[in-house]
CSV table of C-alpha atoms in Angstrom, one decimal:
chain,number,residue,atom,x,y,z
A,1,UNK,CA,-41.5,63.2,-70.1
A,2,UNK,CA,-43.8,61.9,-67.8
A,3,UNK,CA,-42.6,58.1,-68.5
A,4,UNK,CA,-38.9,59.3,-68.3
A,5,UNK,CA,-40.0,60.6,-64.9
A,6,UNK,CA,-41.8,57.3,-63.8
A,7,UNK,CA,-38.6,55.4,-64.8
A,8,UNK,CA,-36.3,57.0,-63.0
A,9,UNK,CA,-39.3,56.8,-59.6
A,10,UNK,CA,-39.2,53.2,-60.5
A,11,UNK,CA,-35.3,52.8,-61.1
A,12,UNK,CA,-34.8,54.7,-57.3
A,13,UNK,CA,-36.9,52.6,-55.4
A,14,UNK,CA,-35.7,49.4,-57.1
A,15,UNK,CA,-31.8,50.5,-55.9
A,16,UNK,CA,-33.5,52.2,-52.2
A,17,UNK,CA,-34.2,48.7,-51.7
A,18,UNK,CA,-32.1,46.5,-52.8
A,19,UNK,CA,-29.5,48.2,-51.2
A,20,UNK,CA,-31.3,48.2,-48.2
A,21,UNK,CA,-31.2,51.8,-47.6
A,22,UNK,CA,-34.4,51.3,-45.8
A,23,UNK,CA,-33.5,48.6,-44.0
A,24,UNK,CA,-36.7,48.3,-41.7
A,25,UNK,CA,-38.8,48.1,-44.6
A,26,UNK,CA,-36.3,45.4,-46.5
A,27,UNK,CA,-35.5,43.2,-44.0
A,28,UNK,CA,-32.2,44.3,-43.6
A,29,UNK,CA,-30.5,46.2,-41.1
A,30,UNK,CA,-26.8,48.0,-40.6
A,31,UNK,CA,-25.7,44.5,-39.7
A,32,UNK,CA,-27.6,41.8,-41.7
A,33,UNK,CA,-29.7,39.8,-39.5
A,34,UNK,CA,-28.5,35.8,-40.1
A,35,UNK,CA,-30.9,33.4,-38.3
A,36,UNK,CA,-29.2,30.5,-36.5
A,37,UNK,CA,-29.4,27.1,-37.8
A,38,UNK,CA,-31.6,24.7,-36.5
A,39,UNK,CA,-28.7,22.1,-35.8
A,40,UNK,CA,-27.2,25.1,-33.2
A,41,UNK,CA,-30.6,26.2,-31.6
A,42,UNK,CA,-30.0,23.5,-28.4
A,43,UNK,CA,-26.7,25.9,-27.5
A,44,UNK,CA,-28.8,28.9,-26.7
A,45,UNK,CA,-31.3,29.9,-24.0
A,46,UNK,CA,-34.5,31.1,-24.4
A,47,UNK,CA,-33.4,34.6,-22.5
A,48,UNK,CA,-31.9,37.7,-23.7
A,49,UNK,CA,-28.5,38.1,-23.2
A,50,UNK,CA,-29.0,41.4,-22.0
A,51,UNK,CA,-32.7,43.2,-20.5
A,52,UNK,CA,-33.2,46.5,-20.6
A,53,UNK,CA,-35.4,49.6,-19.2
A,54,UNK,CA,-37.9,51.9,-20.2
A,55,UNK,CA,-35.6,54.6,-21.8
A,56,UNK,CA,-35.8,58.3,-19.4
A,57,UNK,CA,-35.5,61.4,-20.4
A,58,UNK,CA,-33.8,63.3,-17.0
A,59,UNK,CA,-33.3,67.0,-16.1
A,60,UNK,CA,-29.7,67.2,-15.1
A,61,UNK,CA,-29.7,70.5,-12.8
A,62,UNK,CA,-26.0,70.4,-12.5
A,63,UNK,CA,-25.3,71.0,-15.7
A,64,UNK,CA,-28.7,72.0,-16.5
A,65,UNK,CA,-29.6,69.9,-19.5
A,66,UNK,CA,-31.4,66.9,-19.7
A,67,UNK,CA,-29.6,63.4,-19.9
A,68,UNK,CA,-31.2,60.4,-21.5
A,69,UNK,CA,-30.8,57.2,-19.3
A,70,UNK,CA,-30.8,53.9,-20.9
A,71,UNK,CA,-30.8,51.4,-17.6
A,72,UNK,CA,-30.7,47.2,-17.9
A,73,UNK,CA,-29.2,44.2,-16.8
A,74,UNK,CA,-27.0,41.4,-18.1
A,75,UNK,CA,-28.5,37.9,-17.9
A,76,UNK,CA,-26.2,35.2,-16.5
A,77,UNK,CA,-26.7,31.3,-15.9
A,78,UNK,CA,-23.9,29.8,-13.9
A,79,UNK,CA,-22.1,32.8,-13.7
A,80,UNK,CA,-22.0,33.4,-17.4
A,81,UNK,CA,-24.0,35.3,-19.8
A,82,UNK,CA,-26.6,33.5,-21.4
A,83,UNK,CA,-26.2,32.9,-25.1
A,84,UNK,CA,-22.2,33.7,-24.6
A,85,UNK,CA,-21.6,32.2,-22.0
A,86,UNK,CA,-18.8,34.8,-21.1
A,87,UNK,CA,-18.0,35.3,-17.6
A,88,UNK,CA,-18.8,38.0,-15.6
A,89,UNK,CA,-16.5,40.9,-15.1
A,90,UNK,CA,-16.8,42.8,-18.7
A,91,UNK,CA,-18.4,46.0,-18.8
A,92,UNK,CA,-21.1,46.9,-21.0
A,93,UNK,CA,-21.0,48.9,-24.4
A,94,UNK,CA,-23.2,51.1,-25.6
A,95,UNK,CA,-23.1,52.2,-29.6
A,96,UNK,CA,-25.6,54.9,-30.2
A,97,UNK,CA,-26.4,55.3,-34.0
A,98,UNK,CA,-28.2,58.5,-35.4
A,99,UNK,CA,-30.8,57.0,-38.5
A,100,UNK,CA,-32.0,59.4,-41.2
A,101,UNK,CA,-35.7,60.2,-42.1
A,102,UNK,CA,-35.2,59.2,-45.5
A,103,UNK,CA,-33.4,57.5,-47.5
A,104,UNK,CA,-32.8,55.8,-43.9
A,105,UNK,CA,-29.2,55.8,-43.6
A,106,UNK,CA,-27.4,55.3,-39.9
A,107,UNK,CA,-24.5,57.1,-38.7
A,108,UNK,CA,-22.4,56.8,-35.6
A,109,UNK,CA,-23.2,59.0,-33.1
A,110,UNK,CA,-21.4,58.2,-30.2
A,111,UNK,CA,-20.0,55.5,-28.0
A,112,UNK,CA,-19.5,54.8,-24.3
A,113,UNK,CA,-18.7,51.4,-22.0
A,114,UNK,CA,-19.7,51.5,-18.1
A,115,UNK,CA,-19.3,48.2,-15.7
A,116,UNK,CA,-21.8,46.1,-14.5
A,117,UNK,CA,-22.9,46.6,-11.0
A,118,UNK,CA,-22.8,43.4,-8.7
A,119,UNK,CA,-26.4,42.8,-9.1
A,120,UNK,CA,-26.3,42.6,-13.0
A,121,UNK,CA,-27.3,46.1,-13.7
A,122,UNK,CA,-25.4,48.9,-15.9
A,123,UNK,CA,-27.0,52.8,-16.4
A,124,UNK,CA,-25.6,54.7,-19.3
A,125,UNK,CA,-26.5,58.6,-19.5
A,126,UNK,CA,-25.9,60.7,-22.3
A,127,UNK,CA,-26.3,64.3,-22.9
A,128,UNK,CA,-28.2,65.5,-25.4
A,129,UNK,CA,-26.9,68.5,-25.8
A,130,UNK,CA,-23.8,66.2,-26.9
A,131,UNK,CA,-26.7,64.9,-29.9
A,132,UNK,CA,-28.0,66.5,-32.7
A,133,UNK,CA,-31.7,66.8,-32.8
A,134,UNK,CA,-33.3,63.7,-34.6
A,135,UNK,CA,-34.0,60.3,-33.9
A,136,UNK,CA,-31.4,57.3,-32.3
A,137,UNK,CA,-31.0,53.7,-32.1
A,138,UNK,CA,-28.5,52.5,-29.3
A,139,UNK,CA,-27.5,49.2,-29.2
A,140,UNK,CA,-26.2,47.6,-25.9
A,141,UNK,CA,-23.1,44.5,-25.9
A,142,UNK,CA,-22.2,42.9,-23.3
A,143,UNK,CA,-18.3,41.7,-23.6
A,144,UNK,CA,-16.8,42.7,-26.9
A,145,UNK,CA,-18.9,44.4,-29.4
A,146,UNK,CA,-19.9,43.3,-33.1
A,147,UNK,CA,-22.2,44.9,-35.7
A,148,UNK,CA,-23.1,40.7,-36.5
A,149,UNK,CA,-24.7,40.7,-32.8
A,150,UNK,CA,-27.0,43.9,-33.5
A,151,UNK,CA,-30.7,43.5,-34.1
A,152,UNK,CA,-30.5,39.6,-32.3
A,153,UNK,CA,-31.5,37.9,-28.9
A,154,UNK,CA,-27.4,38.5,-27.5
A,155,UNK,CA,-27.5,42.6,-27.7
A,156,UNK,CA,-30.1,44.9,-26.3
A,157,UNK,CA,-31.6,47.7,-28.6
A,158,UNK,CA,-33.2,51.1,-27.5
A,159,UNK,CA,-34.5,53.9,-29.3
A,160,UNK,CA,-34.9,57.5,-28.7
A,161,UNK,CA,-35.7,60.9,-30.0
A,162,UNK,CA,-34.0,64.3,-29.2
A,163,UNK,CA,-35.6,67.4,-30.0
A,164,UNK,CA,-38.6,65.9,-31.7
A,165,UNK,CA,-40.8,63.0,-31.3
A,166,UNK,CA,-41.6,59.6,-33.2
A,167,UNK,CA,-45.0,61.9,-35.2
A,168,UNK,CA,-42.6,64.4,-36.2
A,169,UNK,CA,-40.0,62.2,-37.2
A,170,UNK,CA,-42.6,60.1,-39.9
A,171,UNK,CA,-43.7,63.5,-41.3
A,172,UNK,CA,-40.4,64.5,-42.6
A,173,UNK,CA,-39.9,61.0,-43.6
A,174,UNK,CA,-42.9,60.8,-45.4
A,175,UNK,CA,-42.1,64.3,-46.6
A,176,UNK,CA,-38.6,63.3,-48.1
A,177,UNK,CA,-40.4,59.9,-49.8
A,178,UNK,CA,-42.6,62.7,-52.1
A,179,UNK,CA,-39.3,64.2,-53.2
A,180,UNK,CA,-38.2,60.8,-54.4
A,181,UNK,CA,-41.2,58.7,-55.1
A,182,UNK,CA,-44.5,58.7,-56.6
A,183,UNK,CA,-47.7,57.3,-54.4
A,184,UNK,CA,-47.2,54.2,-55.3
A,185,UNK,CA,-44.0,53.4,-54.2
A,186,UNK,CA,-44.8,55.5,-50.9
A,187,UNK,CA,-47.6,52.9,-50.6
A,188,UNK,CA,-45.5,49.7,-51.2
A,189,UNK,CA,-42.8,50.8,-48.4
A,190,UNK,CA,-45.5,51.7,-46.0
A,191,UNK,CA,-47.3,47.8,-46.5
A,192,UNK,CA,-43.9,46.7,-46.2
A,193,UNK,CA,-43.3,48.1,-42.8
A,194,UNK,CA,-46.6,47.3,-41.5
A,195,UNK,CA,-45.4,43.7,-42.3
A,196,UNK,CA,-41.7,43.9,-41.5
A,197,UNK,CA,-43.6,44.7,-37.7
A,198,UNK,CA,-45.9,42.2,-37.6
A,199,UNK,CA,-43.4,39.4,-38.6
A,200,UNK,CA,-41.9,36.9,-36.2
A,201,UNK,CA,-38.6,37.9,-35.0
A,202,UNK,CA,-36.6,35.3,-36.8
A,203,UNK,CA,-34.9,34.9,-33.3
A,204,UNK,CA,-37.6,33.4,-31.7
A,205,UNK,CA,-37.0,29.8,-31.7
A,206,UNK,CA,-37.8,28.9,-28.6
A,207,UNK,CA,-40.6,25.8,-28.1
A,208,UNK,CA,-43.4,25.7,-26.6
C-alpha cells in the first residue's frame, strides 16, 4: 500500500511540474518566458519599458472600502517607448490575475485600461471589494497587450494580497502540498524556489 501510495506522490509531482502548474518553482510562467537572442539584444535598451510604484492599499471614504493603487510610468526615448518603440498616445492596460495556493494555477480576475498623463505617468485603482480574498499578480502593458510580453523587461508586474498577507498565503500553500505530497517533494519545490529567486533574470542582458 505504502509503495502504491509513494507512486502515485511521485507520479503527481512529476505531472505538477512538468506541466508547470507551479510555474515559479519550474521556470515557467502563464506566458513562457523566451529569452531574446543575442543577434537582437543591440535593438533593445537597457530600461524598462514601463516603471512602476510601491503598490497602496487606500481607504476610499466615499464609497467606504479600501482601493488598491498600482501607480507607474511609461519609459520613452525619442518620443517612443523604449523596447517598442511605439509612440506615445496609447493608454495603459492593466490585467490582474488571481494565483492559487496550490497547485498554483492563475485565473483572470479582472481588467481595466487608463491613459497616460502628459508626464508619463498612469494610476490604476481597484476595489477590493470587487476581489475575492487571496493573493494577485497584475501585470501592466503599455500599447496592446500580449500574454508573450508578461514576466519580461517590456510589461510591468505587481503583486498584492486582499484579505490576507504573503505569511498566510504560504501556510495554506504549504498546507495544500501535505495533501498532495510527501516531505520530500515539499522539500524539492521549496529548493527549487529558493533558486528560481536567486537566478538571473534571463532579461538582463545589459553590459557592463
Amino acid at each position: 500500500m505504502n509503495i502504491k501510495s509513494n507512486f502515485y506522490r511521485s507520479m503527481l509531482f512529476a505531472l505538477i511540474v512538468s506541466l508547470g502548474i507551479v510555474p515559479a518553482l519550474s521556470n515557467s510562467s502563464l506566458a513562457e518566458e523566451r529569452e531574446i537572442p543575442e543577434s537582437l539584444k543591440h535593438l533593445f535598451a537597457c530600461n524598462e519599458t514601463i516603471t512602476l510604484g510601491k503598490v497602496i492599499h487606500e481607504y476610499n471614504q466615499l464609497d467606504e472600502s479600501e482601493n488598491v493603487l498600482i501607480s507607474g510610468n511609461v519609459n520613452f526615448e525619442n518620443g517612443k517607448a523604449v523596447n517598442l518603440g511605439i509612440q506615445k498616445g496609447y493608454p495603459a492596460i492593466m490585467w490582474v490575475y488571481q494565483v492559487s495556493p496550490f497547485p498554483t494555477d492563475y485565473r483572470m480576475a479582472m481588467s481595466d485600461g487608463v491613459h497616460i498623463a502628459d508626464d508619463n505617468s498612469f494610476v490604476f485603482s481597484i476595489p477590493e471589494n470587487k476581489l475575492e480574498e487571496g493573493k494577485f499578480i497584475a501585470y501592466i502593458f503599455y500599447g496592446i497587450p500580449k500574454e508573450s510580453m508578461q514576466n519580461s523587461m517590456l510589461t510591468g508586474k505587481a503583486e498584492f494580497y486582499i484579505g490576507i498577507n504573503n505569511d498566510e498565503f504560504e501556510k495554506q500553500e504549504y498546507e495544500n502540498m501535505r495533501k498532495y505530497l510527501g516531505v520530500d517533494d515539499i522539500k524539492r519545490l521549496q529548493l527549487e524556489k529558493i533558486k528560481e529567486l536567486n537566478s538571473v533574470n534571463s532579461y538582463d542582458f545589459c553590459s557592463n
